Coordinates of C-alpha atoms in Angstrom, one line a residue:
M1 CA 86.8 8.7 142.8
S2 CA 87.7 5.5 144.6
E3 CA 86.4 2.0 144.3
T4 CA 86.4 -0.3 147.4
N5 CA 84.8 -3.7 147.6
N6 CA 82.9 -3.1 144.4
R7 CA 81.7 0.3 145.6
I8 CA 82.0 3.5 143.7
I9 CA 82.6 6.4 146.1
P10 CA 82.9 9.8 144.3
E11 CA 85.4 12.1 146.0
N12 CA 84.2 15.3 147.5
A13 CA 80.6 14.9 146.2
G14 CA 77.3 15.7 147.8
L15 CA 73.9 14.2 147.0
V16 CA 70.9 16.5 147.6
L17 CA 67.4 15.0 148.0
E18 CA 64.2 17.0 147.7
G19 CA 61.1 16.0 149.6
G20 CA 57.6 16.0 148.2
G21 CA 55.6 13.4 150.2
S22 CA 54.7 10.5 148.1
R23 CA 56.7 11.9 145.2
G24 CA 59.7 10.7 147.1
V25 CA 59.1 7.3 145.6
F26 CA 60.7 8.6 142.4
T27 CA 63.9 9.2 144.4
A28 CA 63.6 5.8 145.9
G29 CA 63.8 4.3 142.4
I30 CA 66.9 6.3 141.6
L31 CA 68.7 5.3 144.9
D32 CA 67.8 1.7 144.5
Y33 CA 69.6 1.7 141.2
F34 CA 72.6 3.6 142.7
M35 CA 72.8 0.9 145.4
E36 CA 72.5 -1.8 142.8
K37 CA 75.5 -0.3 141.0
G38 CA 77.4 0.2 144.2
L39 CA 77.4 4.1 144.0
Y40 CA 77.5 5.6 147.4
F41 CA 78.0 9.3 148.0
P42 CA 80.2 10.4 151.0
Y43 CA 77.6 13.1 151.9
V44 CA 73.8 13.2 151.6
V45 CA 71.4 15.9 152.7
G46 CA 67.7 15.2 152.5
V47 CA 64.5 17.0 153.4
S48 CA 61.2 15.4 154.4
A49 CA 60.7 12.4 152.1
G50 CA 64.3 13.0 151.0
A51 CA 65.4 12.5 154.5
C52 CA 63.6 9.1 154.6
N53 CA 65.3 8.1 151.4
A54 CA 68.7 9.3 152.8
V55 CA 68.6 7.1 155.9
D56 CA 67.6 4.0 153.9
Y57 CA 70.4 4.7 151.4
R58 CA 73.0 5.0 154.2
A59 CA 71.6 1.7 155.7
E60 CA 72.1 0.1 152.3
Q61 CA 68.5 -1.2 152.1
P62 CA 67.3 -1.2 148.5
G63 CA 63.6 -1.5 148.3
R64 CA 62.8 -0.4 151.8
T65 CA 61.8 3.1 151.0
K66 CA 59.6 1.8 148.2
D67 CA 57.9 -0.6 150.6
T68 CA 57.2 2.2 153.1
F69 CA 55.7 4.4 150.3
I70 CA 53.6 1.7 148.6
I71 CA 51.7 0.2 151.5
R72 CA 49.6 -2.8 150.3
D73 CA 48.0 -3.5 153.7
K74 CA 45.4 -0.8 154.4
A75 CA 45.8 -1.3 158.1
L76 CA 49.3 -0.1 157.8
K77 CA 48.6 3.1 155.9
P78 CA 49.5 6.2 158.0
I79 CA 46.6 8.4 156.8
D80 CA 43.2 7.6 158.1
P81 CA 40.3 10.0 158.9
M82 CA 39.8 8.0 162.1
N83 CA 43.2 9.0 163.3
I84 CA 41.7 12.5 164.2
I85 CA 39.6 10.7 166.8
K86 CA 42.3 8.3 167.9
I87 CA 45.4 10.5 168.1
G88 CA 44.2 14.0 167.2
H89 CA 45.8 14.2 163.8
I90 CA 45.1 12.6 160.5
Y91 CA 48.7 11.4 159.9
D92 CA 50.0 8.7 162.2
M93 CA 53.7 9.6 162.5
E94 CA 54.2 7.1 165.4
K95 CA 53.3 4.3 163.0
V96 CA 55.7 5.5 160.3
F97 CA 58.7 6.3 162.5
Y98 CA 58.4 3.6 165.2
D99 CA 56.2 0.7 164.1
Y100 CA 57.6 0.6 160.5
P101 CA 61.3 0.5 161.4
H102 CA 61.0 -1.8 164.4
E103 CA 58.3 -4.2 163.2
Y104 CA 56.7 -4.0 159.7
F105 CA 59.6 -2.8 157.6
P106 CA 62.7 -3.5 159.7
F107 CA 65.4 -0.9 159.5
D108 CA 69.1 -2.0 159.6
F109 CA 70.3 0.2 162.5
E110 CA 73.6 -1.6 162.7
T111 CA 74.6 -0.9 159.1
Y112 CA 73.4 2.7 159.5
R113 CA 75.6 3.2 162.6
K114 CA 78.7 1.6 160.9
S115 CA 78.5 3.6 157.7
K116 CA 81.0 6.3 157.0
M117 CA 78.5 8.2 154.9
K118 CA 77.5 11.6 156.4
V119 CA 73.8 12.1 156.3
E120 CA 72.1 15.4 157.3
M121 CA 68.4 15.9 157.5
V122 CA 66.8 19.4 157.2
V123 CA 64.4 20.4 159.9
S124 CA 62.7 23.8 160.5
D125 CA 63.0 25.3 164.0
I126 CA 59.4 26.7 164.4
D127 CA 60.4 29.2 167.0
S128 CA 63.3 30.8 165.0
G129 CA 62.0 30.1 161.5
R130 CA 65.4 28.9 160.4
A131 CA 66.5 25.7 158.8
E132 CA 68.8 23.4 160.8
Y133 CA 70.8 20.4 159.5
L134 CA 70.8 17.6 162.0
S135 CA 72.5 14.2 162.0
E136 CA 72.8 11.3 164.3
D137 CA 75.2 8.3 164.1
K138 CA 74.8 6.5 167.4
D139 CA 71.4 7.1 169.0
D140 CA 68.8 5.2 166.9
D141 CA 65.8 6.9 168.5
R142 CA 67.2 10.4 168.0
M143 CA 68.0 9.6 164.4
L144 CA 64.4 8.5 163.8
N145 CA 63.1 11.6 165.6
I146 CA 65.1 13.8 163.3
C147 CA 63.8 12.1 160.3
R148 CA 60.3 12.4 161.7
A149 CA 60.7 16.1 162.4
S150 CA 62.0 16.6 158.8
S151 CA 58.8 15.0 157.5
T152 CA 56.3 16.6 159.8
L153 CA 54.0 18.5 157.5
P154 CA 51.9 21.5 158.8
L155 CA 48.3 20.7 159.5
L156 CA 48.9 16.9 159.4
A157 CA 50.9 16.3 162.6
P158 CA 52.3 18.1 165.6
P159 CA 55.8 19.5 166.0
V160 CA 58.6 17.1 167.1
I161 CA 60.7 18.1 170.1
I162 CA 64.4 17.3 169.9
D163 CA 66.9 18.6 172.4
G164 CA 64.2 20.9 173.8
R165 CA 63.5 22.6 170.5
R166 CA 60.4 22.3 168.4
Y167 CA 60.8 21.2 164.8
M168 CA 58.7 20.6 161.7
D169 CA 59.1 19.8 158.0
G170 CA 62.4 20.9 156.7
G171 CA 60.8 21.9 153.4
L172 CA 59.3 25.0 155.1
T173 CA 62.7 26.6 155.2
D174 CA 65.0 24.8 152.8
S175 CA 63.2 22.6 150.3
I176 CA 66.2 21.9 148.1
P177 CA 69.3 22.1 150.3
Y178 CA 72.0 22.3 147.6
G179 CA 73.3 25.4 149.3
R180 CA 74.2 23.3 152.3
S181 CA 76.2 20.9 150.2
I182 CA 78.1 23.9 148.7
K183 CA 78.6 25.6 152.0
L184 CA 80.2 22.4 153.4
G185 CA 82.8 22.5 150.7
Y186 CA 81.8 19.7 148.4
K187 CA 82.8 20.3 144.8
K188 CA 80.3 18.1 143.0
H189 CA 76.5 18.1 143.6
V190 CA 73.9 15.7 142.3
V191 CA 70.4 17.0 143.1
I192 CA 67.3 14.8 142.8
L193 CA 64.1 16.8 142.4
T194 CA 60.6 15.3 142.5
Q195 CA 58.8 17.8 140.3
N196 CA 58.9 18.1 136.5
P197 CA 61.2 20.5 134.5
G198 CA 59.9 24.1 134.7
Y199 CA 57.7 23.5 137.7
R200 CA 57.0 26.5 140.0
K201 CA 54.7 26.7 143.0
S202 CA 51.6 28.8 142.8
L203 CA 52.0 31.9 145.0
N204 CA 48.4 31.6 146.1
S205 CA 48.0 28.3 147.8
G206 CA 44.6 26.8 148.5
S207 CA 45.8 26.0 152.0
D208 CA 46.6 29.6 153.0
V209 CA 43.3 30.1 154.8
M210 CA 43.8 26.8 156.8
I211 CA 47.3 27.8 157.7
K212 CA 46.3 31.2 159.0
A213 CA 43.5 29.6 161.1
A214 CA 45.5 26.7 162.4
Y215 CA 48.6 28.7 163.3
M216 CA 47.0 32.0 164.4
N217 CA 49.0 31.7 167.7
E218 CA 52.2 30.5 166.0
P219 CA 53.3 33.6 163.9
V220 CA 56.6 32.1 162.9
V221 CA 55.0 28.9 161.6
K222 CA 52.4 30.9 159.7
K223 CA 55.1 33.2 158.2
V224 CA 57.4 30.4 156.9
C225 CA 54.4 28.5 155.5
L226 CA 53.0 31.5 153.7
R227 CA 56.4 32.6 152.2
R228 CA 57.4 29.1 151.2
P229 CA 56.2 29.2 147.6
K230 CA 58.3 32.4 146.9
V231 CA 61.4 30.9 148.6
Y232 CA 61.0 27.6 146.8
N233 CA 60.6 29.2 143.4
R234 CA 63.7 31.3 144.0
Q235 CA 65.7 28.2 144.9
L236 CA 64.7 26.7 141.6
D237 CA 65.7 29.8 139.7
I238 CA 69.2 29.7 141.2
L239 CA 69.4 25.9 140.8
E240 CA 68.6 26.1 137.1
R241 CA 71.3 28.8 136.7
L242 CA 73.9 26.6 138.5
E243 CA 72.8 23.7 136.3
R244 CA 73.3 25.7 133.1
E245 CA 76.8 26.7 134.4
G246 CA 77.7 23.0 134.9
R247 CA 78.1 23.4 138.6
V248 CA 75.4 20.9 139.6
Y249 CA 73.8 17.9 138.0
V250 CA 70.1 17.8 138.4
I251 CA 67.8 14.7 138.0
R252 CA 64.1 15.4 137.5
P253 CA 61.0 13.2 136.7
T254 CA 59.9 13.7 133.1
E255 CA 56.7 11.7 133.4
K256 CA 53.6 12.9 135.2
T257 CA 54.2 13.1 138.9
V258 CA 52.0 11.7 141.6
K259 CA 50.1 13.7 144.3
R260 CA 51.9 14.6 147.5
L261 CA 49.6 12.2 149.4
E262 CA 49.0 9.7 146.7
N263 CA 47.0 6.6 147.6
D264 CA 46.9 4.8 144.3
D265 CA 49.4 2.0 144.5
T266 CA 49.5 1.6 140.7
E267 CA 50.5 5.2 140.3
L268 CA 53.1 5.0 143.0
E269 CA 54.6 1.9 141.4
R270 CA 54.7 3.6 138.0
F271 CA 56.5 6.7 139.5
Y272 CA 59.0 4.5 141.4
Q273 CA 59.8 2.6 138.2
H274 CA 60.2 6.0 136.4
G275 CA 62.8 6.9 139.0
Y276 CA 64.6 3.6 138.5
N277 CA 64.5 3.8 134.7
T278 CA 65.7 7.4 134.8
A279 CA 68.8 6.3 136.9
V280 CA 69.5 3.6 134.4
E281 CA 69.3 6.0 131.5
L282 CA 71.4 8.7 133.1
F283 CA 73.9 6.6 135.0
D284 CA 76.8 6.9 132.6
E285 CA 76.2 10.7 132.3
I286 CA 76.2 11.0 136.1
M287 CA 79.5 9.1 136.3
D288 CA 81.0 11.3 133.7
Y289 CA 79.9 14.4 135.7
L290 CA 81.4 13.1 138.9
E291 CA 84.7 12.3 137.3
L292 CA 85.2 15.3 135.1
F293 CA 83.9 17.9 137.5
R294 CA 87.3 18.1 139.2
T295 CA 88.4 20.5 136.6
V296 CA 85.6 23.0 137.2
T297 CA 85.5 25.6 139.9
C298 CA 82.3 25.3 142.0
G299 CA 82.2 28.7 143.8
T300 CA 81.1 29.3 147.3
A301 CA 77.9 29.3 149.3
S302 CA 77.5 33.0 148.8
D303 CA 76.6 32.3 145.2
V304 CA 73.3 30.8 146.3

């Protein structure tokens, strides 16, 4: 572990950020405290809302993710039934990934480009059905498109085309990408989840009928959507085993979570503060884990 200019940079450590829509505000609270303390991981992999958190973390903009989750001005909210008439989809991704960073909630592109932190965002290739881990350090528009693709939920928005490939929400294929951090050789892994301890997805989702109807001509999309609960639950089973073995450090919310598309600003503020308070409470323990883990053998990606 090194300290440079009041920064704490853990050696050979990965930070893994789950998605979860509005529940990502919990992660925002944690990362805001990390930035306040000067803790910056050399590698971050995020999916969906976790990808949005990751880019703001690399840009060193505490408070920005919170501001984009808790929208006070109704005119700036991305979800509006009228969007179906205006743009053909209920969720206005153009507003979030163009208007927000360029106008309403300015993103620090310069700091992002200069940072040495490696950030990867998980996207799902909807033609192959596989997860991909994309990054971009120089092209601002491409970076935003990758983040947009990672956050593009089925039924709410159309696929995003990057380099001629069609991508959607990374959570469809790798909801908790700790395996990626392990595969790349990092020896310490801090994983931030957005669901409570013991949570498992129901295997019979209420949206299954809509998925089958909406993607009847997209068999790969339909397949990854329908199998996601089983894959996600298996990831949690393995993660909990790795946690018991001391091979990962997992942070979870212990208070009631918010809905994926939460509109109640008071609830979002509460959940953000829970994330911040959780980071305060666990910070010394996290620091101990990052320092002492050097003596533990992590294993290989084949373990997951």
